[in-house]
Short mmCIF file of C-alpha atoms and ligand atoms in Angstrom, two decimals:
data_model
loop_
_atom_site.label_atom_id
_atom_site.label_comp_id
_atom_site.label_asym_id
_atom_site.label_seq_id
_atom_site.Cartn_x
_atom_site.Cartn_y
_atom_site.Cartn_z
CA UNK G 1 93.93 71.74 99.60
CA UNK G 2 96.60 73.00 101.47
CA UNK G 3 99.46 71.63 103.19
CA UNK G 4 99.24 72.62 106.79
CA UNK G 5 102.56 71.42 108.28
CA UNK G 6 102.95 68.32 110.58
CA UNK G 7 103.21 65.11 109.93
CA UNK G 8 100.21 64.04 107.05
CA UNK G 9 97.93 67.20 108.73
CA UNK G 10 96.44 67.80 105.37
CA UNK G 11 93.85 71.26 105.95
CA UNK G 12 90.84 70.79 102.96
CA UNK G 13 88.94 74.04 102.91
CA UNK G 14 85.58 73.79 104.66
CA UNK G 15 82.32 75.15 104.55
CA UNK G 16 83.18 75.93 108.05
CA UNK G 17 86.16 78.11 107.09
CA UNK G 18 83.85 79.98 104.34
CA UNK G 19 82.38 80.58 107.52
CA UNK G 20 84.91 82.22 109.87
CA UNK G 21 86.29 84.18 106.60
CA UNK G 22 82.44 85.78 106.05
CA UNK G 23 82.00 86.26 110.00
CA UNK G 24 85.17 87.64 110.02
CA UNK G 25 84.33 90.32 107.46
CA UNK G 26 81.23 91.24 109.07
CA UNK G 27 83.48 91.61 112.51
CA UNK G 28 85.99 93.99 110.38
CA UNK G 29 82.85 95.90 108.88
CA UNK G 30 80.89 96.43 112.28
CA UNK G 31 84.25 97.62 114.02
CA UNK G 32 84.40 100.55 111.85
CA UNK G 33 80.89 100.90 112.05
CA UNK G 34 81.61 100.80 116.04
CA UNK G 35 84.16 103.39 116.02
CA UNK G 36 82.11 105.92 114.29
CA UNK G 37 78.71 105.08 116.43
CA UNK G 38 81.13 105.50 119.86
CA UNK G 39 80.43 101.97 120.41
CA UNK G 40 83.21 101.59 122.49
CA UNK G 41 83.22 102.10 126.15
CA UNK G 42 85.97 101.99 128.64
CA UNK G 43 85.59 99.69 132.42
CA UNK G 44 88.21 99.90 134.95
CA UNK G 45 89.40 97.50 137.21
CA UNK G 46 91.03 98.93 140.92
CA UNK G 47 94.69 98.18 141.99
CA UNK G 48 95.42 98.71 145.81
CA UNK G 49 97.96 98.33 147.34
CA UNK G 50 99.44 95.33 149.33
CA UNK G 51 99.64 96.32 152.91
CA UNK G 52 96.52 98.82 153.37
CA UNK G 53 94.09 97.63 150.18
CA UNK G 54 93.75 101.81 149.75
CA UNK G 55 93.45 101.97 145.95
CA UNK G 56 96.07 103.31 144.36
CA UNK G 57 94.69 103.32 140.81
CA UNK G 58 92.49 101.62 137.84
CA UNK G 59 93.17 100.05 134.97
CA UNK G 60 91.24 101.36 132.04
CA UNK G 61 90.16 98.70 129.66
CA UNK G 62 88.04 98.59 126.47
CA UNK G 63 84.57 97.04 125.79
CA UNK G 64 82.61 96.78 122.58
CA UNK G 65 78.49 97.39 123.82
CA UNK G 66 76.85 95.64 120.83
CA UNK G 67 73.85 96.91 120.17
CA UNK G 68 73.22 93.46 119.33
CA UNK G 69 75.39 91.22 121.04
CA UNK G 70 76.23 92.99 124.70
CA UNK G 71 79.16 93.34 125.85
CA UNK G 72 82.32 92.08 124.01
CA UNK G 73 85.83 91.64 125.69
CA UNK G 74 88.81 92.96 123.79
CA UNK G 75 90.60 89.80 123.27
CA UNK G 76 87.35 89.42 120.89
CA UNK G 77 87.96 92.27 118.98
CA UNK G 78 91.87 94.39 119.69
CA UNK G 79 93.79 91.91 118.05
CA UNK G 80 91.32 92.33 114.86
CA UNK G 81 91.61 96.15 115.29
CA UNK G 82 95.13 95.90 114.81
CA UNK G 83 94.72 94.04 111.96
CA UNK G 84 93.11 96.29 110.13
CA UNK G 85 94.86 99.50 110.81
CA UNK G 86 92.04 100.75 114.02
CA UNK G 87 94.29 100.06 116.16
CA UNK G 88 95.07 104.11 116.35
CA UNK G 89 91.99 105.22 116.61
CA UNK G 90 90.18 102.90 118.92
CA UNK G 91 93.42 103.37 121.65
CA UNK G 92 93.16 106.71 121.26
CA UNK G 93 89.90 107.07 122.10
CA UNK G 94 90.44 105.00 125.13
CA UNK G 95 93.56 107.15 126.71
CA UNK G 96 91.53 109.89 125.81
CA UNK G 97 88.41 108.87 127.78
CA UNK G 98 90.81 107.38 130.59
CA UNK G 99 92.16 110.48 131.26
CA UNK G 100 89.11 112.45 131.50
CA UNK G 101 87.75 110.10 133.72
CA UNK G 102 90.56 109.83 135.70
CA UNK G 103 90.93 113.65 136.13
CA UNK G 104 87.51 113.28 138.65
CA UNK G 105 89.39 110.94 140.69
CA UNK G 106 91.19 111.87 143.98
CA UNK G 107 94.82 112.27 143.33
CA UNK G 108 96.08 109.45 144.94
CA UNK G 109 94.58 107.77 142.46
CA UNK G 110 96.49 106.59 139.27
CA UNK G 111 95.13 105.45 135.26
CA UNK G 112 96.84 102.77 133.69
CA UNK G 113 95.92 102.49 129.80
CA UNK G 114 97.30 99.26 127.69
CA UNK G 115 99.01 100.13 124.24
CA UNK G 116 99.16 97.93 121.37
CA UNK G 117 102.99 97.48 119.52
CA UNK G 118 101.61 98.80 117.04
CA UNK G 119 100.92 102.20 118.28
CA UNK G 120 104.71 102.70 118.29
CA UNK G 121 104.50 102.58 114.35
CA UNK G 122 103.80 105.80 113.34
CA UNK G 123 105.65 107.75 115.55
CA UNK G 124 103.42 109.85 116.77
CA UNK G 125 102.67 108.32 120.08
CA UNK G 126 104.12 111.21 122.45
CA UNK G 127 102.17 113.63 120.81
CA UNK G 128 99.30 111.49 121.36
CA UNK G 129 99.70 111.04 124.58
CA UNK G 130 100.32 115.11 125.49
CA UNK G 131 97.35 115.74 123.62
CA UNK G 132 95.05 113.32 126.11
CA UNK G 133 96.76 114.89 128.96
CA UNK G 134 96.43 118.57 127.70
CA UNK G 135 92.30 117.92 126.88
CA UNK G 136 91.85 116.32 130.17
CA UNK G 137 93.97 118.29 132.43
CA UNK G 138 95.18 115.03 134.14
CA UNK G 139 98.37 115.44 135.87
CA UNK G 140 100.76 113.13 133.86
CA UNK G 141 102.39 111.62 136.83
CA UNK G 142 98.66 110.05 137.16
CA UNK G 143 98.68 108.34 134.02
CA UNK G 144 100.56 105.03 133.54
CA UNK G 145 100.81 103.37 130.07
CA UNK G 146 101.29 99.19 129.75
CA UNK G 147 103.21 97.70 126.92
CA UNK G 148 103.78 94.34 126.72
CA UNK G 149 107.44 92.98 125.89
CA UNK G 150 105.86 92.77 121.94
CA UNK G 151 106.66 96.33 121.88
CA UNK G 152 110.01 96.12 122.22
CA UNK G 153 110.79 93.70 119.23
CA UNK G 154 111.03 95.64 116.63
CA UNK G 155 112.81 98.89 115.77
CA UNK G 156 113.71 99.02 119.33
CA UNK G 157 115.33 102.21 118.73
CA UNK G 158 112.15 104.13 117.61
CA UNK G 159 110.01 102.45 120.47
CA UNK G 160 112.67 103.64 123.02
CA UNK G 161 113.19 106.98 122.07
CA UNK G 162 109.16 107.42 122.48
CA UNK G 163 109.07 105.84 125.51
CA UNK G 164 111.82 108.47 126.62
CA UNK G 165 109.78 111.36 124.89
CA UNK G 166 106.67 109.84 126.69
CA UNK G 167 108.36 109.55 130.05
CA UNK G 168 109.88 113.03 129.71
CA UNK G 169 106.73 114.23 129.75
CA UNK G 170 106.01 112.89 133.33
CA UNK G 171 103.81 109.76 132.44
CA UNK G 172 104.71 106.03 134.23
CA UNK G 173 105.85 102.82 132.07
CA UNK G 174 104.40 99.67 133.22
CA UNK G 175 106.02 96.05 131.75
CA UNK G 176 102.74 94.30 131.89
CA UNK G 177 102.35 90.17 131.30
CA UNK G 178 105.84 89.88 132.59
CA UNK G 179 106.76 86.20 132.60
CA UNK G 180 104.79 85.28 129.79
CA UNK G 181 105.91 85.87 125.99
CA UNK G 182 109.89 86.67 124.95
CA UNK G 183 110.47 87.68 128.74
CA UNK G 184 114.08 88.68 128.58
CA UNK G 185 115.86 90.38 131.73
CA UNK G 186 117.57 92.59 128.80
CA UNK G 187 113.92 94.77 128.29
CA UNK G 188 114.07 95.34 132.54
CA UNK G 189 117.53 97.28 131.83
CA UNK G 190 117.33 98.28 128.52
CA UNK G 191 113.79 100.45 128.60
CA UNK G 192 112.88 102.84 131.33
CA UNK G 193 109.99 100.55 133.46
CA UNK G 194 108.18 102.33 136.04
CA UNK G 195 106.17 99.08 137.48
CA UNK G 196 106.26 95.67 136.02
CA UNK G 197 103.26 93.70 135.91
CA UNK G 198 103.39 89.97 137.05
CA UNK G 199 101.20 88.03 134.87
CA UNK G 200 97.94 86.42 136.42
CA UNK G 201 99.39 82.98 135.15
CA UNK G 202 101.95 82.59 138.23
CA UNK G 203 99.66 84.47 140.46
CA UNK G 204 96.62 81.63 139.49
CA UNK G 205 98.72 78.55 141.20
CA UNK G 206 100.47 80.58 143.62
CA UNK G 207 99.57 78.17 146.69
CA UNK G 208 99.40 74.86 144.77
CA UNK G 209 102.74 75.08 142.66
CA UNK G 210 106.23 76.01 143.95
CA UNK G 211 107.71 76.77 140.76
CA UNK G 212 105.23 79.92 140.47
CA UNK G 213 105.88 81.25 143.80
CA UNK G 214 109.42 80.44 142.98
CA UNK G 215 109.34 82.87 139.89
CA UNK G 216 106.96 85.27 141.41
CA UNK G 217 109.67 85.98 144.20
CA UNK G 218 112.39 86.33 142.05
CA UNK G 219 110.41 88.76 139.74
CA UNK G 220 109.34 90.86 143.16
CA UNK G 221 112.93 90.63 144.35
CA UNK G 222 114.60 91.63 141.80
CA UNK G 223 111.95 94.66 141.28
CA UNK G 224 113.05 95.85 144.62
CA UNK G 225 116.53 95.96 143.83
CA UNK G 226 116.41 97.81 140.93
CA UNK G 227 113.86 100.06 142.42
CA UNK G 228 110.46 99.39 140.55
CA UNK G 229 107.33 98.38 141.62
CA UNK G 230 105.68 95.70 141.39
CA UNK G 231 102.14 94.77 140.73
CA UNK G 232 100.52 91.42 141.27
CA UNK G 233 97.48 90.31 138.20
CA UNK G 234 94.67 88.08 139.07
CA UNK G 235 94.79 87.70 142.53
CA UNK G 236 91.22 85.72 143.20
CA UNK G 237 91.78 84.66 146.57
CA UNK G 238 92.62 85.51 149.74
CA UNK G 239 95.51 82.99 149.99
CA UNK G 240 97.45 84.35 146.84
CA UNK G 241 97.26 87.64 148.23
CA UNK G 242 98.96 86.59 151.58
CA UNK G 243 101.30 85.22 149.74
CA UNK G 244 101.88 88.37 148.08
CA UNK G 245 101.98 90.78 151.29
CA UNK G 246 105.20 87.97 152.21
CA UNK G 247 106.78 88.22 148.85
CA UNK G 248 106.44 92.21 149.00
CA UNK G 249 104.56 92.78 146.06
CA UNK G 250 103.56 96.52 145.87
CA UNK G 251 100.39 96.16 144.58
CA UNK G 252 97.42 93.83 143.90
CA UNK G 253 94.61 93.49 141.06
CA UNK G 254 91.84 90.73 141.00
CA UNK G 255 88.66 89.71 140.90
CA UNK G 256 89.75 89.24 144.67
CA UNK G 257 89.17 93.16 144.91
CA UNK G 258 86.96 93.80 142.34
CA UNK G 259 85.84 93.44 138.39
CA UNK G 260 86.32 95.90 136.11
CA UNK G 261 83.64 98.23 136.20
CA UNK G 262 82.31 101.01 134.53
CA UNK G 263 83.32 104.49 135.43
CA UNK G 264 79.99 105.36 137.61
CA UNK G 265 81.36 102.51 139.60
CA UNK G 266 84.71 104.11 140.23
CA UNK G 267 84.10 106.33 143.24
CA UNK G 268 82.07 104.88 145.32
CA UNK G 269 84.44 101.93 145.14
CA UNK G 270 87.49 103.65 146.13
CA UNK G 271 85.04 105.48 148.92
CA UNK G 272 84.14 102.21 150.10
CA UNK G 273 87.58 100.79 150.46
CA UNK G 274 88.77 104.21 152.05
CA UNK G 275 86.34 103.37 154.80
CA UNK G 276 87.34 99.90 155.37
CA UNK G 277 90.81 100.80 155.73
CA UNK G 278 89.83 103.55 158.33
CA UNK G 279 88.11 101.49 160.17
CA UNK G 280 90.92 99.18 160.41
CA UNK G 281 93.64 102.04 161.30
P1 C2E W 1 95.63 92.85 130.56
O1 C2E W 1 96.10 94.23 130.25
O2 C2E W 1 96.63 91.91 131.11
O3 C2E W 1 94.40 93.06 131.55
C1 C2E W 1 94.07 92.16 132.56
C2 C2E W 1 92.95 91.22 132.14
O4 C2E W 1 92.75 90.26 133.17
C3 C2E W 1 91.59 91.91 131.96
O5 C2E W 1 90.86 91.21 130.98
C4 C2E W 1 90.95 91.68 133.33
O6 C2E W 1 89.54 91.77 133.31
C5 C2E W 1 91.42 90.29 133.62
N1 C2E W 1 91.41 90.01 135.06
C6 C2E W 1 91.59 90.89 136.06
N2 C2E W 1 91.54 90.29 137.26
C7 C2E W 1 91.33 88.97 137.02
C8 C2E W 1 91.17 87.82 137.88
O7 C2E W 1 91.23 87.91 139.10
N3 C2E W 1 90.99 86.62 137.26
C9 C2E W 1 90.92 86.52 135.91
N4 C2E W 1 90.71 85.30 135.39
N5 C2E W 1 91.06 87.57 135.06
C10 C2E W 1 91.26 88.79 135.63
P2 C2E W 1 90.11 91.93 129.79
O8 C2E W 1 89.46 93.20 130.26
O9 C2E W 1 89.26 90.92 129.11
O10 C2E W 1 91.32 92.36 128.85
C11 C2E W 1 92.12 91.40 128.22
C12 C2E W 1 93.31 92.02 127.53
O11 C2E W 1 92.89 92.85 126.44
C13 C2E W 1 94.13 92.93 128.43
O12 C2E W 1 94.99 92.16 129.25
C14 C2E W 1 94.88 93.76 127.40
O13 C2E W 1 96.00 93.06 126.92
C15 C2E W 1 93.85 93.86 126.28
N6 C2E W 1 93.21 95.19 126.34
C16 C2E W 1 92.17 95.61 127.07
N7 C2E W 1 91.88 96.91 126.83
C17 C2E W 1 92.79 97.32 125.91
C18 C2E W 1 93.03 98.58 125.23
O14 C2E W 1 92.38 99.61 125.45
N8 C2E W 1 94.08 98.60 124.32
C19 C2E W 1 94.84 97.49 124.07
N9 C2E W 1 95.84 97.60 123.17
N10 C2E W 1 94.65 96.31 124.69
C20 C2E W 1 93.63 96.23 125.59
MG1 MG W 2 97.20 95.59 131.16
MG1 MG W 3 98.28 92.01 132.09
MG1 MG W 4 96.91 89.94 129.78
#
C-alpha cells in the first residue's frame, strides 16, 4: 500500500485500479491504432460576431469515430495523446485538415485550431504550421491558433520566439480559457495575443452571479484597451449573450449558436445565418 497524502488517506491497490491501468493500455494501444486507420475526424463549432451574429469563423476540434464506441470527445483521449508522445501527430493532422477545409470557406470566414504545450517542444512548430498553410493554400491571416496559458510555463523563451516565427508568418494568436488556470496579466503583455478567449466558466453564471460579470467586464475592457479582441465561450442562452453585446464582447461561441459540427455542416450554416442577418438589415 501506498501512502496517498492527507490525513490517514491510506490508497490499497484495487482490483479496480488493475482495471483502469489494463483499460488504460488498451486506450494507448487503440490510439495508435486510430492514428494510422485516420480514425480521427475534425467538427467545428461557428463564432459570430456580437452585434450582427454573421459568422466570423469556426473552431476546429478533434473527435475519435470508434468503430466501436462512436464518437469520443477529446478531453477522453488529447490529454492521453500527449502522454504518450501523439500529441504531434494527431495535431498535425488536425491543422492540416482545418486548413483544407477552411480554404472552401468564404473569406470572411476564419479557422481557429487548439495546440497542446507540448507542441512547442520540439521546435518545429512554425514549420509545421507553413507547411498546413502551403498544402492547403489557406490565406494565413485565416487561420488562428489557441494556446492555453500552459504554454507559456516553460522555456518561455523558445515558446515565444515560435509564436513570433508563427505570427510573422501572418497567422492569429488566440489566449483561450482565459480566467481559468495560472491566469497572469504578465502572458497579455508579454506574448503577442491576437484574441483572448473568455472561458465558458464566467460566461455559464453570467446573469445569476455578479462576480462573473464582474470579471467578464474587466477581461472585455481591458481587451479593448490594449486593442485585442475578445471572444465570449459557452454562451447557451439568450440572456448571456445580451449581456455580452453590453459588455462589448467581439465575438460569441455556444451551443446558443450552434454545436460543433462536422464539416458538411459548415456552409450551409454560415448560408443560413447570412440570410437571417439580411433579412434583419
Ligand atoms: P476548448 O478549446 O475550450 O473548446 C471549447 C469546448 O467547449 C468544446 O468542447 C466545445 O464543444 C465546448 N462548448 C462549446 N460551446 C459550449 C456551450 O455552449 N456549452 C458547453 N457546455 N460547452 C460548449 P470539446 O469539443 O469537447 O473540446 C474540449 C477541449 O478539448 C477543448 O476546449 C480543447 O482544449 C481540447 N481540444 C479539442 N480539440 C483539440 C485539438 O485538436 N488539439 C488539442 N490540443 N486540444 C483539443
Ligand atoms: Mg479552444
Ligand atoms: Mg476554450
Ligand atoms: Mg476549454
Amino acid at each position: 500500500s501506498a501512502k496517498a497524502g492527507g490525513r490517514g488517506n491510506y490508497c490499497f491497490y484495487t482490483p479496480d485500479m488493475h482495471v483502469f491501468a489494463t483499460r488504460r493500455r488498451e486506450l494507448e494501444i487503440e490510439l495508435r491504432r486510430a492514428l494510422k486507420s485516420e480514425e480521427f475526424e475534425v467538427h467545428y463549432q461557428p463564432q459570430v460576431a456580437i452585434g450582427t451574429h454573421a459568422v466570423v469563423g469556426f473552431e476546429a476540434l478533434a473527435r475519435w469515430y470508434h468503430p466501436e464506441r462512436g464518437i469520443i470527445p477529446p478531453n477522453e483521449f488529447i490529454s492521453v495523446c500527449e502522454e504518450i508522445g501523439l500529441i504531434g501527430a494527431v495535431g498535425e493532422f488536425v491543422l492540416t485538415r482545418a486548413c483544407r477545409d477552411a480554404a472552401c470557406w468564404p473569406d470572411s470566414v476564419k479557422i481557429a485550431v487548439n495546440l497542446s504545450a507540448l507542441q512547442f517542444k520540439s521546435g518545429t512548430l512554425p514549420a509545421v504550421v507553413a507547411h498546413a498553410l502551403r498544402v492547403s493554400g489557406l490565406d494565413p491571416r485565416r487561420l488562428e491558433l489557441e494556446i492555453t496559458e500552459s504554454a507559456m510555463l516553460d522555456d518561455t523563451a523558445s515558446v515565444l520566439k515560435q509564436l513570433r516565427d508563427i505570427k510573422q508568418l501572418g497567422v492569429l494568436i488566440s489566449l483561450d480559457d482565459f480566467g481559468t488556470g495560472y491566469s497572469s496579466l504578465s502572458h497579455i503583455r508579454n506574448f503577442p495575443f491576437d484574441r483572448v478567449k473568455i472561458d465558458q466558466s464566467f460566461v455559464r453564471d453570467l446573469g445569476t452571479n455578479s462576480d462573473s460579470l464582474a470579471i467578464v467586464r474587466a477581461v472585455t475592457g481591458l481587451c479593448g484597451s490594449l486593442g485585442i479582441l475578445s471572444t465570449a465561450e459557452g454562451v447557451e442562452t439568450l440572456d448571456q449573450l445580451n449581456i455580452l453585446v453590453a459588455e462589448k464582447c467581439d465575438s460569441a461561441q455556444g451551443y446558443y449558436f450552434s454545436r460543433p459540427v462536422p464539416f458538411v455542416e459548415t456552409l450551409p450554416f454560415v448560408s443560413r445565418m447570412h440570410a437571417l442577418h439580411s433579412q434583419a438589415a
